[in-house]
Coordinates of C-alpha atoms and ligand atoms in Angstrom, one line a residue:
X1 CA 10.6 -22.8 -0.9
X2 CA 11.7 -26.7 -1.6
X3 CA 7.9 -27.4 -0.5
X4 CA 5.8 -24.3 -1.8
X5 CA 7.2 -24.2 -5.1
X6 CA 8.6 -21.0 -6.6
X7 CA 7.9 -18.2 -7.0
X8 CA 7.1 -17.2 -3.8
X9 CA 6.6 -13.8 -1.6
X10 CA 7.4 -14.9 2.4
X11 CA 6.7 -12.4 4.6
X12 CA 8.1 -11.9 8.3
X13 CA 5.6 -11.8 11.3
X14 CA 7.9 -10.4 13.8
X15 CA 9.1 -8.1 11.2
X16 CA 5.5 -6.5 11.3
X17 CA 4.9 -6.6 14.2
X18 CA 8.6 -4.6 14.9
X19 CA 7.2 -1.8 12.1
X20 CA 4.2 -1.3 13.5
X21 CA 5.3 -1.3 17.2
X22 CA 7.7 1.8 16.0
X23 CA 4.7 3.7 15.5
X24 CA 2.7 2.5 18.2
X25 CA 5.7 3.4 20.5
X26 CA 6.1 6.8 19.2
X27 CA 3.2 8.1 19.7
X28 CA 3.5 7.8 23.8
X29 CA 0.2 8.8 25.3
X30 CA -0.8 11.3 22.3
X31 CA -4.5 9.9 21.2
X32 CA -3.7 8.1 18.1
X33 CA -5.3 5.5 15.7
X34 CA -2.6 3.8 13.5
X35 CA -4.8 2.9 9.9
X36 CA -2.8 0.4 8.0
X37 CA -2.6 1.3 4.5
X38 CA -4.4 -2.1 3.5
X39 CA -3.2 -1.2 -0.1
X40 CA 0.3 -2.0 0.6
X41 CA -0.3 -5.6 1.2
X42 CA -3.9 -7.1 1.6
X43 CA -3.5 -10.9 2.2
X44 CA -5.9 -11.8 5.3
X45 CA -3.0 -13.0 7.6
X46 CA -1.5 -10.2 7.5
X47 CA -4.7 -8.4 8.3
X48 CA -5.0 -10.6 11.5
X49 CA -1.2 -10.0 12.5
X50 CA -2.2 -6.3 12.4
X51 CA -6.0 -6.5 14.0
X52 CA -4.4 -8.4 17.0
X53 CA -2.0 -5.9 17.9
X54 CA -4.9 -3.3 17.5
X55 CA -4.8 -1.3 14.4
X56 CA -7.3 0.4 12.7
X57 CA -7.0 0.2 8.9
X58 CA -6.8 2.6 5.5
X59 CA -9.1 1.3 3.0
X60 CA -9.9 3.0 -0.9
X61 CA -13.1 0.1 -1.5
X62 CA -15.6 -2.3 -0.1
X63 CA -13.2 -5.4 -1.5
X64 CA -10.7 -4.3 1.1
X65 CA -13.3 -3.4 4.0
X66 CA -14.7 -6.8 3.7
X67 CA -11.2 -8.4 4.1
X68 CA -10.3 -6.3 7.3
X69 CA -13.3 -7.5 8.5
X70 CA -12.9 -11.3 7.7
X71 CA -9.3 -10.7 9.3
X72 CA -10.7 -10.1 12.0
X73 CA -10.0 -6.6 12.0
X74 CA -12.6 -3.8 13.4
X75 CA -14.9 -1.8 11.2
X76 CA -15.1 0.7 13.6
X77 CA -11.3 1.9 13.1
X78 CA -11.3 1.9 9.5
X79 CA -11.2 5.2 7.7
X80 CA -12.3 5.2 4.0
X81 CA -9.9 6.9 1.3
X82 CA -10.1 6.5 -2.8
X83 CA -11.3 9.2 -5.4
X84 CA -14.5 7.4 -6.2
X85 CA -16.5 5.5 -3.8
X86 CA -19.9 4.2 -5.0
X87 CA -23.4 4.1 -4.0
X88 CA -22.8 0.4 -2.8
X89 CA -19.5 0.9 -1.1
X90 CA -20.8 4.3 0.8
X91 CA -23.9 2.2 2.0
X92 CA -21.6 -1.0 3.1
X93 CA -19.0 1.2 5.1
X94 CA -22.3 2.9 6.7
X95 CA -23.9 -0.4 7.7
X96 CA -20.3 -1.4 9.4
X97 CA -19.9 2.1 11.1
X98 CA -16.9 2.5 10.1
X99 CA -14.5 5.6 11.5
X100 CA -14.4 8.0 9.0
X101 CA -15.0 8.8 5.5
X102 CA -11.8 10.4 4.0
X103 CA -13.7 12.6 1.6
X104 CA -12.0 13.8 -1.9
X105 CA -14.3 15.5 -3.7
X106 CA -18.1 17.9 -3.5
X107 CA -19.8 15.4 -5.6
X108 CA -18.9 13.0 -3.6
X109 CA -19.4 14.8 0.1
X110 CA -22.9 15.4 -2.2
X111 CA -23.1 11.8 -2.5
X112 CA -22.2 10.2 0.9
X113 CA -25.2 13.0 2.4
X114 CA -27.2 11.6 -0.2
X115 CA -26.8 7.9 1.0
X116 CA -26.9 8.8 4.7
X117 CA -29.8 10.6 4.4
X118 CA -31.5 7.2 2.3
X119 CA -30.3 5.4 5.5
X120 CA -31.7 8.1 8.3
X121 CA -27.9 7.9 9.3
X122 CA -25.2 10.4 9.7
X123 CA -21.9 9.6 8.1
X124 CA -18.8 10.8 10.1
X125 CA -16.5 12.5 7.3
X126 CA -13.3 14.4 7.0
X127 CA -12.1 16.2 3.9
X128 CA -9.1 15.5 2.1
X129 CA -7.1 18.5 1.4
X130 CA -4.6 18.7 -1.4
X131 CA -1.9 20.8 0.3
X132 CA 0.4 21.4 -3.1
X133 CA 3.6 19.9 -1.4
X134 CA 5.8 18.3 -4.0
X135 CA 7.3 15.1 -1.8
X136 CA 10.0 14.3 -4.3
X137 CA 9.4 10.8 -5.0
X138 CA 8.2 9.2 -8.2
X139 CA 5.7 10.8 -10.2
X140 CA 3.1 8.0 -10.2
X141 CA 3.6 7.8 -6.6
X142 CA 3.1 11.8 -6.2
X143 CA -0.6 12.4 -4.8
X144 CA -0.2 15.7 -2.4
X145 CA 0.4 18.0 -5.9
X146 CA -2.4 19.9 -7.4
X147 CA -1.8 18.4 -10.6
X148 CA -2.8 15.1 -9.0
X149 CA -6.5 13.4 -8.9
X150 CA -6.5 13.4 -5.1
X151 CA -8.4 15.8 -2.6
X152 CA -9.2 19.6 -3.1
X153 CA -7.4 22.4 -2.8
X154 CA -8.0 24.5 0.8
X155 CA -10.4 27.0 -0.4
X156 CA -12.8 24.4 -2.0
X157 CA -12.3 22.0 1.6
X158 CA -13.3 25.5 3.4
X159 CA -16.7 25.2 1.4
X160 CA -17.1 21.8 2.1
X161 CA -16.9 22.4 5.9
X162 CA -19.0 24.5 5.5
X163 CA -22.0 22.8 3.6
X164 CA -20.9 19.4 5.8
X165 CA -21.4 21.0 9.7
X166 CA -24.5 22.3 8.9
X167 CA -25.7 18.5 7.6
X168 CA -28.1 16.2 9.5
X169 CA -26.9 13.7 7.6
X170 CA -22.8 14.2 8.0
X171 CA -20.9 14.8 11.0
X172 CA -17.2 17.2 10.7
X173 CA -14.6 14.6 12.4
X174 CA -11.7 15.4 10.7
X175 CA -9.3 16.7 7.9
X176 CA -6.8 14.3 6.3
X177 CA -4.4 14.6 3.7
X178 CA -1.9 12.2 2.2
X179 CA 1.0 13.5 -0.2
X180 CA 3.1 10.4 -1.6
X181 CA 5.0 7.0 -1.2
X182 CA 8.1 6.2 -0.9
X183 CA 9.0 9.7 1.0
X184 CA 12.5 9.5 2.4
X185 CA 13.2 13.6 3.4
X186 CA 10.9 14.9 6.8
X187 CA 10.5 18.6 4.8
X188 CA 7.4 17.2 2.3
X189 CA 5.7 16.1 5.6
X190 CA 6.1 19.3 7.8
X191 CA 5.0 21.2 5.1
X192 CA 2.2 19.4 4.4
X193 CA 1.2 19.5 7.8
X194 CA 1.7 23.4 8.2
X195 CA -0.6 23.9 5.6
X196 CA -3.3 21.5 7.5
X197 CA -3.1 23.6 10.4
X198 CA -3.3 26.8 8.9
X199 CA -6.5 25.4 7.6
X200 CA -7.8 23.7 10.8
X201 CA -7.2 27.4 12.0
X202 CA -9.4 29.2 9.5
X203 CA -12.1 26.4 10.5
X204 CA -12.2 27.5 14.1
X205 CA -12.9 30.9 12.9
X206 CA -15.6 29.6 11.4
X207 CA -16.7 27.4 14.8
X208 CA -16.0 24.8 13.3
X209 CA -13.8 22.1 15.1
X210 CA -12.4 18.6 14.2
X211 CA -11.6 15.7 16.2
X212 CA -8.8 14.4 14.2
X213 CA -5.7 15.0 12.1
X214 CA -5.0 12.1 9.5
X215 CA -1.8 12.5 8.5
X216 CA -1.7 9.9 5.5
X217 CA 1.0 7.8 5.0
X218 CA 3.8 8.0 2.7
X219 CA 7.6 6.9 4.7
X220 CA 9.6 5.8 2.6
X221 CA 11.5 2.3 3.2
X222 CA 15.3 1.6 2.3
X223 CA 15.5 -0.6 -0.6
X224 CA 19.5 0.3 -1.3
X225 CA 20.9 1.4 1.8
X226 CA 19.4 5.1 1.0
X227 CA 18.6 6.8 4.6
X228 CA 14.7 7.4 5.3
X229 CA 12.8 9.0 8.1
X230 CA 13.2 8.4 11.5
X231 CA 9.5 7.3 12.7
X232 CA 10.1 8.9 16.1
X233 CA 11.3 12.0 15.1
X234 CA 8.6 12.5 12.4
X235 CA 6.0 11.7 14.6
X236 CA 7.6 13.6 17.6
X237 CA 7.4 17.0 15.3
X238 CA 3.7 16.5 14.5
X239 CA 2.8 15.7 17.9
X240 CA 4.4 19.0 18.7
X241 CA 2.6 21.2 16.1
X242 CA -1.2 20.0 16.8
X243 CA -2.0 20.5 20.0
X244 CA -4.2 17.8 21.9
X245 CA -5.4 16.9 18.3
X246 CA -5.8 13.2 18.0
X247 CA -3.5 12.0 15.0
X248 CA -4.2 9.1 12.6
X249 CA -1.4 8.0 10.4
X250 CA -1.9 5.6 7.2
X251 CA 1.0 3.3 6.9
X252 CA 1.6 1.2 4.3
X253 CA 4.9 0.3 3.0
X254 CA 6.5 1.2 6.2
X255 CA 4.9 -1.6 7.9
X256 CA 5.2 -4.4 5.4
X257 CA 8.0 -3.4 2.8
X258 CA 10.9 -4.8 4.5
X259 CA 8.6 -7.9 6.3
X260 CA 8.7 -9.5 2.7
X261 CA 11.1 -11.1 -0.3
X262 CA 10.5 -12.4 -3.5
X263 CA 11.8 -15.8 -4.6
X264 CA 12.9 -16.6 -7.4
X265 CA 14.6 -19.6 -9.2
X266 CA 17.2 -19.3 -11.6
X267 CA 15.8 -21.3 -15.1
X268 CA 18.7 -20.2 -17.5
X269 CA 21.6 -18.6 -18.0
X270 CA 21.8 -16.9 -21.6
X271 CA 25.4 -14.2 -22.1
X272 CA 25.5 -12.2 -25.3
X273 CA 28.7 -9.7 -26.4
X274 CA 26.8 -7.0 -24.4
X275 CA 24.4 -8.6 -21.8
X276 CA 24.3 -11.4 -19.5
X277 CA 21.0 -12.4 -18.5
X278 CA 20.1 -14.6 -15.3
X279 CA 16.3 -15.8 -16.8
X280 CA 14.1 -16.8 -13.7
X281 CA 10.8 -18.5 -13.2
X282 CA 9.3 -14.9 -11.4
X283 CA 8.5 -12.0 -13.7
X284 CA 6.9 -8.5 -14.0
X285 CA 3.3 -9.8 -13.5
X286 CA 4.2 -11.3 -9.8
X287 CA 6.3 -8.2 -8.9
X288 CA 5.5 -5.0 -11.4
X289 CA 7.5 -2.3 -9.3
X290 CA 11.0 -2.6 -11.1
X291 CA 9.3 -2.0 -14.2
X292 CA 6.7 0.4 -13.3
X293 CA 8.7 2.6 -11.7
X294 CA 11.9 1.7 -12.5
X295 CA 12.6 0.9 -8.6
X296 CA 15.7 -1.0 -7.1
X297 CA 15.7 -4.2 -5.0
X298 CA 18.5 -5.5 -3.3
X299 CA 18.8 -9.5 -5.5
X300 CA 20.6 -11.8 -2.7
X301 CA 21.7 -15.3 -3.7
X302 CA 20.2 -17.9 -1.0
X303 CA 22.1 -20.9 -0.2
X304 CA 25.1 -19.1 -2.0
X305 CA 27.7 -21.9 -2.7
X306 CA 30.1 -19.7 -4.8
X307 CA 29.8 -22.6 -7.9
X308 CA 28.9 -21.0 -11.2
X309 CA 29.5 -18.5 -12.9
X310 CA 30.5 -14.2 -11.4
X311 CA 29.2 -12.1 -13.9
X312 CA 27.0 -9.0 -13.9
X313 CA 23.2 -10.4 -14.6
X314 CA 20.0 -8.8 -15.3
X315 CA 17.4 -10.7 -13.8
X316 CA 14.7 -11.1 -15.9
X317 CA 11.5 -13.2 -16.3
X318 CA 9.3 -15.6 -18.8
X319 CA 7.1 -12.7 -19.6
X320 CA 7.1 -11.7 -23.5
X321 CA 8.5 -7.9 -22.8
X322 CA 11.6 -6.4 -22.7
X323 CA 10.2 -4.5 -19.3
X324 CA 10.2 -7.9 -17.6
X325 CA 13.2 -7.3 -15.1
X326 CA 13.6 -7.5 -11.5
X327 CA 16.8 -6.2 -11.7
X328 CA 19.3 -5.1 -13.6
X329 CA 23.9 -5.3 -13.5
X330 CA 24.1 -7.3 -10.4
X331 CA 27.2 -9.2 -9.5
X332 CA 26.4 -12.5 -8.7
X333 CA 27.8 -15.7 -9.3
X334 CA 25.5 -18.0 -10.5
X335 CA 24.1 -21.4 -11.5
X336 CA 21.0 -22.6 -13.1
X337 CA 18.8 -23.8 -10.0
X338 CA 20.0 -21.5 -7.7
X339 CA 17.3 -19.5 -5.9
X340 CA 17.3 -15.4 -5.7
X341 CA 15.7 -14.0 -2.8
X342 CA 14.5 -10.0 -4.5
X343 CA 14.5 -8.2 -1.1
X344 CA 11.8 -5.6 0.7
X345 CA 9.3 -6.6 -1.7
X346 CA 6.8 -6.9 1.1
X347 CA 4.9 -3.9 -0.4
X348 CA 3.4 -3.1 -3.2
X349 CA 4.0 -6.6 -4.4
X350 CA 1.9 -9.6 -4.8
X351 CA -0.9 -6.8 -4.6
X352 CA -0.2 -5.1 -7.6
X353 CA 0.7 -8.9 -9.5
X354 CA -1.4 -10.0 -12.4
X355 CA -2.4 -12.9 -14.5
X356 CA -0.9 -11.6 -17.7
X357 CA 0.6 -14.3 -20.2
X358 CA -1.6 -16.5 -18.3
X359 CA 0.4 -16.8 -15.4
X360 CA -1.2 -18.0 -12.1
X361 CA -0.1 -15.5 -9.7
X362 CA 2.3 -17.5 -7.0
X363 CA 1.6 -18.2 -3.5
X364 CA 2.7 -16.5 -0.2
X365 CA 4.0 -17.7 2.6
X366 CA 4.1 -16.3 6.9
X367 CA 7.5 -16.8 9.0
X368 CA 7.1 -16.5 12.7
X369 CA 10.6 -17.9 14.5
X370 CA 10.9 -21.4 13.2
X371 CA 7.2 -22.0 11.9
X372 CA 6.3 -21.2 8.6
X373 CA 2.9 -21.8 6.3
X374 CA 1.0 -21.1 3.7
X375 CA -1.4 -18.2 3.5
X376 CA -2.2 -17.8 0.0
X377 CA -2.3 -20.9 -2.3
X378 CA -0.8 -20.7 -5.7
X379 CA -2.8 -20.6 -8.3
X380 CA -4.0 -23.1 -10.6
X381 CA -4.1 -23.0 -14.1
X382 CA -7.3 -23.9 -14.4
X383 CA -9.0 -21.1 -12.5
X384 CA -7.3 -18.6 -14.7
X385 CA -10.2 -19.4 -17.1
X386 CA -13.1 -20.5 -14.7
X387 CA -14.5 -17.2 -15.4
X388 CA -14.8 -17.6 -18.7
X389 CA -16.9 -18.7 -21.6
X390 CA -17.2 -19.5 -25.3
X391 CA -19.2 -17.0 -27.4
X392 CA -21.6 -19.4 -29.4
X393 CA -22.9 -17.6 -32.3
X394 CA -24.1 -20.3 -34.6
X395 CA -27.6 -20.4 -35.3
X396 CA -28.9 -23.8 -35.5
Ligands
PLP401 C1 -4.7 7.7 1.1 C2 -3.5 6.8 1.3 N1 -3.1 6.5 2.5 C3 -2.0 5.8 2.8 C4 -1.3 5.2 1.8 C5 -0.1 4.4 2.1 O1 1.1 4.9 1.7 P1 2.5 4.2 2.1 O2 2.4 2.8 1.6 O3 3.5 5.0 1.3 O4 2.7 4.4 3.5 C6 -1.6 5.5 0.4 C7 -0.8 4.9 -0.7 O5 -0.6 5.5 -1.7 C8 -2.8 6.3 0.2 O6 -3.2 6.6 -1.0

């Protein structure tokens, strides 16, 4: 970090490659197509880490498509998920042939027909059910619940089989469904896929048949030592359940969570009669999960050399809120300078950061063994406002 500055996300090569080998290796000879979750983490070398080892990717809009694509990844394994895709998008992801749309809703089954037809194509689809499995994780990371934006509910899916197989213009592939993040307990998952298969059964009865099963994503990583699913087993128990059915899964965090940190450089120290607050140059725009959703990350001291001062610290950033922490009561003993590595922060990240109090959002950085580089430049100040431009109103 001495020569990229800080802050700083590093991710770990071998780490991703490890995380997505697990599921690779789990799946034995089952037919399978692992979709990254492109979500999770979208810079373009991580892309091309995953395209090379063969994966297919999860993508919810055209921004992401085109950055598989310029990662070198293949069009043809992409599946398209995300409550509203446009006109534009639909038409792109046609043009690329990629795999599958993951459809969520009539209008827009009505829609992607619509396009297909405009094209003299057919667009290979797969309905996302809503199964109503509550997968006990946070509430804004909830999506399999009926309360929640995402998919339809079994009876309307039925329907849209229906309408779908006898298309021209769309061809029945699949049925996907995709319940949470963060899911550390198998239940959620079986149940979810229970309820697929008793709906891919009711579809036979009415002849008609899909190629695929897409899972979703959703395993949860361990960001304080909490237990999480065991890949192999998980994926072992749906492999039982479906048959020859060839499975997709749509990994996100459980790829790149623990295959990245946060850096961050201790600015000041500031101790009150309650409160002792370590004030770093990183802050809730660069890394928005502690709090958006309240979640914890491990906060290791790098280079610790046990000078300065043992205290219980709340890590917190520049930005003018009292939600800007990264974490909160840690015992550390600290110094001003020191640098904070905030740990599995390889997900949901740099992704969600922002430019808020005119921040430029901070560069990233691969690891492979002993070589390390750049692969996202940090910001400048002066692009923050490139896009802009004064309003002239004066008549003259
Ligand atoms: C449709 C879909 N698939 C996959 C994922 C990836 O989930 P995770 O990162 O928890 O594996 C998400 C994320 O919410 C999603 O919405």
């Amino acid at each position: 970090m001495h020569s990229y500055g800080s802050p700083l996300y590093i991710y770990s090569k071998s780490q991703i490659e490890f995380n997505w080998n697990l599921f690779e290796q789990s799946f034995e000879s089952h037919p399978h197509l692992i979709c990254y979750a492109v979500k999770a983490n979208s810079n373009i070398a991580v892309l091309n880490i995953l395209a090379k080892l063969g994966s297919g990717f999860d993508i919810v809009s055209l921004g992401e498509l085109e950055r598989v694509i310029a990662a070198g990844g293949d069009p043809r394994k992409c599946v398209f998920s995300g409550v509203a895709k446009n006109e534009n998008s639909i038409k792109k992801a046609l043009e690329y042939g990629i795999y599958c749309f993951n459809v969520e809703s009539e209008d827009e089954l009505a829609r992607i027909e619509f396009v297909a037809s405009s094209m003299n194509m057919t667009a290979p689809i797969s309905i996302r059910v809503n199964p109503n499995v509550d997968a006990n994780t946070h509430p804004y990371i909830s999506t399999g619940l009926t309360e929640n934006k995402f998919g339809v509910g079994s009876d309307i899916a039925l329907s849209m089989y229906k309408k779908a197989s006898s298309s021209t213009h769309l061809k029945v592939c699949g049925l996907d469904y995709h319940i949470g993040s963060q899911i550390t307990d198998l239940s959620p998952f079986l149940e979810a896929l229970d309820r697929a298969l008793e709906l891919i059964e009711k579809l036979k009865s009415e002849n008609i048949f899909i190629n695929h099963l897409d899972i979703g994503g959703g395993v949860g990583v361990s960001y304080n030592q909490e237990k999480t699913i065991d890949i192999k087993e998980y994926l072992n128990s749906v492999i039982e359940r479906v048959g020859s059915l060839k499975i997709l899964v749509e990994p996100g965090r459980s790829i790149v969570g623990d295959a990245g940190i946060f850096v961050t450089k201790v600015e000041y120290l500031k101790q009150n009669d309650l409160k002792s607050f370590a004030i770093v140059d990183g802050a809730m725009n660069d890394l928005i999960r502690p709090s958006l959703y309240d979640s914890h990350h491990q906060a290791v001291l790098i280079d610790n050399n046990s000078r300065g001062i043992n205290d219980e610290w709340d890590i917190v950033g520049p930005v003018c809120e009292s939600a800007d922490f990264l974490a909160k009561n840690r015992n550390l003993t600290l110094e001003k300078g020191d640098y904070i590595a905030i740990m599995t922060a390889g997900a949901y990240g740099f992704v969600l950061s922002s430019n808020y109090n005119s921040r430029p959002r901070v560069a990233e950085v691969m690891v492979s063994g002993i070589k390390h580089s750049l692969v996202r430049k940090r910001e400048t100040i002066e692009s923050l406002f490139e896009n802009e431009i004064l309003f002239e109103d004066e008549t003259h």
